[in-house]
Coordinates of C-alpha atoms in Angstrom, one line a residue:
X1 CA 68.5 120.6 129.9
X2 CA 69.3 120.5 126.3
X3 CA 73.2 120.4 127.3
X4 CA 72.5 117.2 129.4
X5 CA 70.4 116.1 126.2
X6 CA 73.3 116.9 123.7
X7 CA 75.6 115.1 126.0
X8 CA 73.2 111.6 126.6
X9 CA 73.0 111.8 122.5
X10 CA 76.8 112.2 121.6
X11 CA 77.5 109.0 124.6
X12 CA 75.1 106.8 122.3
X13 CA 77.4 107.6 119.3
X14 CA 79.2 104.3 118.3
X15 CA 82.9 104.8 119.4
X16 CA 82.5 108.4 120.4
X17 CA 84.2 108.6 124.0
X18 CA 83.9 111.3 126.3
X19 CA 86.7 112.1 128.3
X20 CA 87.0 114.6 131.1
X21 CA 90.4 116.1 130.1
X22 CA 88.9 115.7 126.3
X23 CA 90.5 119.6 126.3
X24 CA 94.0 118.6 127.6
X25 CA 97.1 119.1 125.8
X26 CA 98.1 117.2 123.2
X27 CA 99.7 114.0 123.7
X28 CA 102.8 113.2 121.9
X29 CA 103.1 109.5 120.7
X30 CA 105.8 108.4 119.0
X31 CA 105.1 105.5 116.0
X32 CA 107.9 102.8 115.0
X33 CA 107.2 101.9 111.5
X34 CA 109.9 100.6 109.2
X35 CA 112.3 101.3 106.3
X36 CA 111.6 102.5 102.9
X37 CA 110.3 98.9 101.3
X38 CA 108.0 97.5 103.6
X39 CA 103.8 97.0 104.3
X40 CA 104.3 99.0 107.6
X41 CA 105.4 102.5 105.8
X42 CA 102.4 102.6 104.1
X43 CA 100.8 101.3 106.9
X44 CA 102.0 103.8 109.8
X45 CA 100.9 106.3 107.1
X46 CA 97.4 105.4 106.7
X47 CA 97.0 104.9 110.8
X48 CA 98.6 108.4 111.5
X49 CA 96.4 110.1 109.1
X50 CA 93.2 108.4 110.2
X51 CA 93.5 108.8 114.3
X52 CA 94.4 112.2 113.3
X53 CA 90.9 112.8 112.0
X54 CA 89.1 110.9 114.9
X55 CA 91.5 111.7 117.7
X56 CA 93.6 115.5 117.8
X57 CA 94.0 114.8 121.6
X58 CA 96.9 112.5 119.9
X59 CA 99.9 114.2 118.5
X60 CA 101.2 111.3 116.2
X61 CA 104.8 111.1 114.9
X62 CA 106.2 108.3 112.6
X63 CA 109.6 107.3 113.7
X64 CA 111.2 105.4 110.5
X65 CA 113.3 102.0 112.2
X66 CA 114.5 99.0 110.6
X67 CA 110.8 97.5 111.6
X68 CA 110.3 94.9 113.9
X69 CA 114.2 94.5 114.3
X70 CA 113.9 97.7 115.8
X71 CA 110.7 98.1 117.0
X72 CA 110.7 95.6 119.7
X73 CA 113.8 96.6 121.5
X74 CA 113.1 100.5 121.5
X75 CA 109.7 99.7 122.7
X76 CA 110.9 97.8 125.5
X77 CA 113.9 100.6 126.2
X78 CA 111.0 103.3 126.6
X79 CA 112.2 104.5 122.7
X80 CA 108.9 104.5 121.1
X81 CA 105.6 105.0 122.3
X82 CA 104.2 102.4 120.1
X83 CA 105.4 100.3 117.0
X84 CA 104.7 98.2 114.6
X85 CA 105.9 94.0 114.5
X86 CA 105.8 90.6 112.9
X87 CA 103.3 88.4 115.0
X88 CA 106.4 85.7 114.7
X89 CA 108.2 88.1 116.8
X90 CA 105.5 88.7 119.4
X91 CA 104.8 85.1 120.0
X92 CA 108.5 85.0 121.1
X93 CA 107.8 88.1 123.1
X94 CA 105.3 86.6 125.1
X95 CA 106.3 83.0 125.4
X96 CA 109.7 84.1 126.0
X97 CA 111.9 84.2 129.1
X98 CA 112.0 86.5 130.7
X99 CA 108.3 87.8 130.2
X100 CA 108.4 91.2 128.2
X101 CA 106.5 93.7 129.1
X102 CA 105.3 95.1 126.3
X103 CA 101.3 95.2 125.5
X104 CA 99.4 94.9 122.4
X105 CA 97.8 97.9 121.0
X106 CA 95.4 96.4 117.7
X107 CA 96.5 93.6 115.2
X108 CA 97.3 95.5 112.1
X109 CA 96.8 92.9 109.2
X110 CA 97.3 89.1 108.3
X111 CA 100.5 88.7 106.9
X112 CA 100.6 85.1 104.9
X113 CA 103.9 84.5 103.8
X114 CA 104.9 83.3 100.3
X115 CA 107.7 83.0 98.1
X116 CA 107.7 85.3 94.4
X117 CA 109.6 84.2 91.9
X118 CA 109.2 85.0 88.0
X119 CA 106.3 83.7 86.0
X120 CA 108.4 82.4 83.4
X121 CA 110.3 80.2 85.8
X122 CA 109.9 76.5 86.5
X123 CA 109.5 77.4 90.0
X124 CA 105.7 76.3 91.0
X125 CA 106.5 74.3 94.4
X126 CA 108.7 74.9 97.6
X127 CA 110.4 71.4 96.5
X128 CA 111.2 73.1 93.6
X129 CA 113.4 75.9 95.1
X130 CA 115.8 73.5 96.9
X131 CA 119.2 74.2 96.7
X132 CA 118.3 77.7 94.6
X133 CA 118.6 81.2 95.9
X134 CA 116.5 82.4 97.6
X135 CA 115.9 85.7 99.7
X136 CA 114.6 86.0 102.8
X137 CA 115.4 89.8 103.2
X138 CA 117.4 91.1 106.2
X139 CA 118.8 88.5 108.8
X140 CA 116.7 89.4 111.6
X141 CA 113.7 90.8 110.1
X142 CA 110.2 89.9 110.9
X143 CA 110.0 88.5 107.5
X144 CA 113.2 86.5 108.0
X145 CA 111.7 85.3 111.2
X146 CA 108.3 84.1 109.6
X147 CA 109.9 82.1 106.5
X148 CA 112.0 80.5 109.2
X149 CA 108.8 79.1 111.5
X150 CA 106.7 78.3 108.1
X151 CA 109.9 76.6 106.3
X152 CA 110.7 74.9 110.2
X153 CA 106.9 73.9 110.0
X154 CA 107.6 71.4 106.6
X155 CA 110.9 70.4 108.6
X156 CA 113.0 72.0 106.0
X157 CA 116.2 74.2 107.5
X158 CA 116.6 77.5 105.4
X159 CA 119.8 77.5 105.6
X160 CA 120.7 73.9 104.3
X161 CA 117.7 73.4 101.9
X162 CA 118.0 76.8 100.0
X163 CA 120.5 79.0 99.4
X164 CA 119.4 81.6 101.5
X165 CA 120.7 85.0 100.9
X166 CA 120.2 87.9 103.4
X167 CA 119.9 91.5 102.2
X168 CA 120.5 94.9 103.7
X169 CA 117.7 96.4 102.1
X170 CA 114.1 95.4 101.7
X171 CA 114.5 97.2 98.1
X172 CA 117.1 94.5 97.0
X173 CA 115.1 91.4 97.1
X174 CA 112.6 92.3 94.3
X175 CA 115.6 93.6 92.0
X176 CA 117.5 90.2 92.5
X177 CA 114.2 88.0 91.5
X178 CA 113.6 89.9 88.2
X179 CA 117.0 90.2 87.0
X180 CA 117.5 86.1 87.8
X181 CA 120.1 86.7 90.3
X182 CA 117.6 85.1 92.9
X183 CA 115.3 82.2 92.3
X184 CA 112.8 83.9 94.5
X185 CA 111.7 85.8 97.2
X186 CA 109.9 85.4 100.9
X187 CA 107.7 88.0 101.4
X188 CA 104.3 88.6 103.7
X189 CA 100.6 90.4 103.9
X190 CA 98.5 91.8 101.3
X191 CA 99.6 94.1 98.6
X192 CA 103.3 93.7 99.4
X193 CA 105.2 96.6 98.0
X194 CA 108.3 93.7 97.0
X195 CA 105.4 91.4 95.6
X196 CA 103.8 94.8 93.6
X197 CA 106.9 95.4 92.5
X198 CA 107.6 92.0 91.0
X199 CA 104.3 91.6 90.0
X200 CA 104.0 94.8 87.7
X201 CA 107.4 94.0 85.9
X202 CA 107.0 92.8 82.3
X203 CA 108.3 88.9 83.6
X204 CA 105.2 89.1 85.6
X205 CA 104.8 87.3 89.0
X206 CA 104.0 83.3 90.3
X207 CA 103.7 83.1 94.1
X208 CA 104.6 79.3 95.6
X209 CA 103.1 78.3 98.6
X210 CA 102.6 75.3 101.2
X211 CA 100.7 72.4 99.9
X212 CA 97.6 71.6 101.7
X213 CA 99.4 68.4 103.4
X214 CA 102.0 71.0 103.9
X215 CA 100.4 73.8 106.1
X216 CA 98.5 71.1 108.1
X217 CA 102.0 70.1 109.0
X218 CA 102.9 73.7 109.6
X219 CA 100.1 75.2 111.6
X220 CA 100.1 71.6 113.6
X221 CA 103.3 72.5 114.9
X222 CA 102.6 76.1 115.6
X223 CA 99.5 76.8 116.9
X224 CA 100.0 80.8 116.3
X225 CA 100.3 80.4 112.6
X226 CA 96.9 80.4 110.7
X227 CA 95.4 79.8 107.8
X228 CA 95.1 83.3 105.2
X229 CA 93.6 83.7 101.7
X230 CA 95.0 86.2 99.5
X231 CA 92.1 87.2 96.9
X232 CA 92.1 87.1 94.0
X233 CA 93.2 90.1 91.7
X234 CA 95.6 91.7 94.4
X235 CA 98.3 91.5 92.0
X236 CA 99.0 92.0 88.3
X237 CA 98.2 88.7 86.8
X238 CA 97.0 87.1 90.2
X239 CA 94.0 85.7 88.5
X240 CA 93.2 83.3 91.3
X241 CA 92.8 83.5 95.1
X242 CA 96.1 82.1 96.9
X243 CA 96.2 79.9 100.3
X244 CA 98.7 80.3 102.6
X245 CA 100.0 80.2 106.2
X246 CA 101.2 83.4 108.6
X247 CA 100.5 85.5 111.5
X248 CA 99.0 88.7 112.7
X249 CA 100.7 91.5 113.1
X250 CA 100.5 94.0 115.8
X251 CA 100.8 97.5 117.3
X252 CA 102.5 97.0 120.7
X253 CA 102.6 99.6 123.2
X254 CA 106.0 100.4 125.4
X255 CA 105.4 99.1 128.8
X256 CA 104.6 102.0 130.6
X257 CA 102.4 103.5 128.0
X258 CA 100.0 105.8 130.0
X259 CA 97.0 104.2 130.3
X260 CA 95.2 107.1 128.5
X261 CA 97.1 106.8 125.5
X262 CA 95.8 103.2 124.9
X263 CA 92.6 103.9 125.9
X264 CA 92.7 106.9 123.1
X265 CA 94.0 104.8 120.7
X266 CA 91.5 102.4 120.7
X267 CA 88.7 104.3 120.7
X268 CA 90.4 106.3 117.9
X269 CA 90.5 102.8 116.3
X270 CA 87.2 101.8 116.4
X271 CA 85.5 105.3 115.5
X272 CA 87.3 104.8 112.5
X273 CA 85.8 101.4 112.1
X274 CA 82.4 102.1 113.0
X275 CA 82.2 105.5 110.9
X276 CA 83.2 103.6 108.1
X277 CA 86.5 106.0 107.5
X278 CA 89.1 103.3 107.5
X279 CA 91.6 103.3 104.8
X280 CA 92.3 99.8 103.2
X281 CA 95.1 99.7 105.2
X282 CA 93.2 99.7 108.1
X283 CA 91.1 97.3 107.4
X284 CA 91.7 94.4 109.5
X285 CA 92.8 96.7 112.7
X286 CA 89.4 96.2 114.7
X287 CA 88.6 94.8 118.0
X288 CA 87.1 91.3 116.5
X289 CA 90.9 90.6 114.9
X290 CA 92.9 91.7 117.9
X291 CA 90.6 89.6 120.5
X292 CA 90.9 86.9 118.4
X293 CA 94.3 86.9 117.4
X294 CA 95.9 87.9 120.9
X295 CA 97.3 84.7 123.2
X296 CA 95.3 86.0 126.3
X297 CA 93.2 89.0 127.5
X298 CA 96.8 89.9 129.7
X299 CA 99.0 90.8 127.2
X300 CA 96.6 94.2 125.8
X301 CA 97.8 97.6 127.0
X302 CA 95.6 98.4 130.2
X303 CA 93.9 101.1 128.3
X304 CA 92.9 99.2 125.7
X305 CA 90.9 96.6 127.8
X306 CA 88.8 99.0 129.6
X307 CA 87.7 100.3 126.3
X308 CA 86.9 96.6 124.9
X309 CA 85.1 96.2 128.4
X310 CA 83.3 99.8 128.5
X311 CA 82.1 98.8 124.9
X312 CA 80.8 95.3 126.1
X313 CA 83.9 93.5 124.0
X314 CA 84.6 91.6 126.9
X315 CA 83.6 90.8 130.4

């Protein structure tokens, strides 16, 4: 009787799932992150370490890629388990030809995009950066990809209005700003590492966004876009909060991602939530953001619905 009790309590527990082969052995998941330089480093760091605590059925292993760049085609060659990517990039994936087959995990964070450039510099508008160097960090990058829909928004081509320069490594881009060689830099999310980096340099930091007129334009044009606000104080000398336009981005799973593994996940996810564990990285990973932010209820790993709909998420 008081097993069957202790068992009816621990069910009730928010986020606390019981599974049947709970005693299993571990499985291994591998975790596409990025390169030294980027949000999803610290990122994969924070996640690994927190569904550690809430989930040991999970071995997790950080793989370090080239991000998104890499991400997306390993995931889809059965490479990595899951991984990490720009939300620019999944809304190709799933309005692409042909259809991927990849599945969304969680969203991980907003990413608004903006351009850095030195606050000593005349730079204060986009207009103001025409014809001027600019970087938009490697070619292909999820980055590169964002500036492109958000500049393609205003009508503006990167490649004919700025100088665009394309680096190898997401390390160079904040080097180049401060010492002048680049007018400024595109960069995405909250607390950056190129934007701290700028930022806590003596020259200080000015971020230049869309006008208002401007991201009307923009998220007119591209529905997935949306609307961020960067508070205030998340830089050195960011005194005021910023708005901009950019994406979600998201853990997708490889394709045929056993279905207990996404189910694991997002439990793991949302214990962390609900027990009020979650690093600030983690913030923005919950249920709420990822229902909201995904293009339709299809493209989430199987495993990860039937936890939304055994938690009454959705019907």
């Amino acid at each position: 009787m008081a097993s069957v009790a202790r068992r009816s309590m621990l069910a009730s527990l928010p986020g606390l799932i019981l599974l049947r082969d709970a005693a299993a052995a571990p499985m291994k998941v591998s975790v596409g992150t990025a390169a030294e330089g980027g949000a999803f480093v610290l990122y994969g760091g924070a996640f690994v370490d927190a569904l550690k605590s809430v989930e040991p059925s999970l071995e997790m292993r950080e793989r370090t890629t080239r991000g998104t760049l890499d991400n997306v085609p390993m995931l889809e060659r059965g490479e990595l388990d899951i991984g990490f990517a720009f939300g620019e990039v999944v809304h190709e994936l799933f309005t692409g030809k042909p259809a991927t087959k990849v599945t969304v995990i969680s969203v991980m964070y907003a990413t608004p995009g903006m351009f850095a450039v030195r606050a000593d510099s005349r730079y204060r508008s986009i207009t103001d950066l025409r014809g001027r160097p600019v970087v938009w960090n490697t070619r292909s990058s999820g980055l590169a990809v964002q500036g492109r829909y958000v500049m393609d928004g205003m009508g503006l081509d990167v490649d004919t209005y700025f100088e665009s320069i394309y680096t190898e490594r997401l390390s160079d881009g904040p080097a180049m700003v401060i010492d002048g060689t680049a007018s400024a830099l595109w960069g995405g999310g909250l607390r950056w590492p190129g934007f701290v980096t700028i930022a806590n340099n003596p020259n200080g930091v000015r971020f230049v966004v869309p006008t208002a007129e401007e991201t009307d334009r923009i998220v007119a044009k591209y529905d997935f876009l949306h609307r961020f606000t960067v508070q205030a104080g998340l830089y050195a000398g960011q005194s005021e909060p910023i708005h901009s336009v950019g994406s979600w981005s998201f853990i997708l799973g490889r394709p045929d991602l056993d279905e207990t593994v996404g189910y694991r996940l997002a439990a793991g996810l949302h214990r962390v939530e609900r027990g009020g564990l979650s690093p600030r990285q983690l913030g923005q990973s919950t249920a709420k953001n990822t229902l909201a932010a995904v293009p339709s209820l299809d493209v989430l790993h199987p495993g990860v619905r039937r936890f939304y709909e055994e938690q009454g998420l959705i019907k």
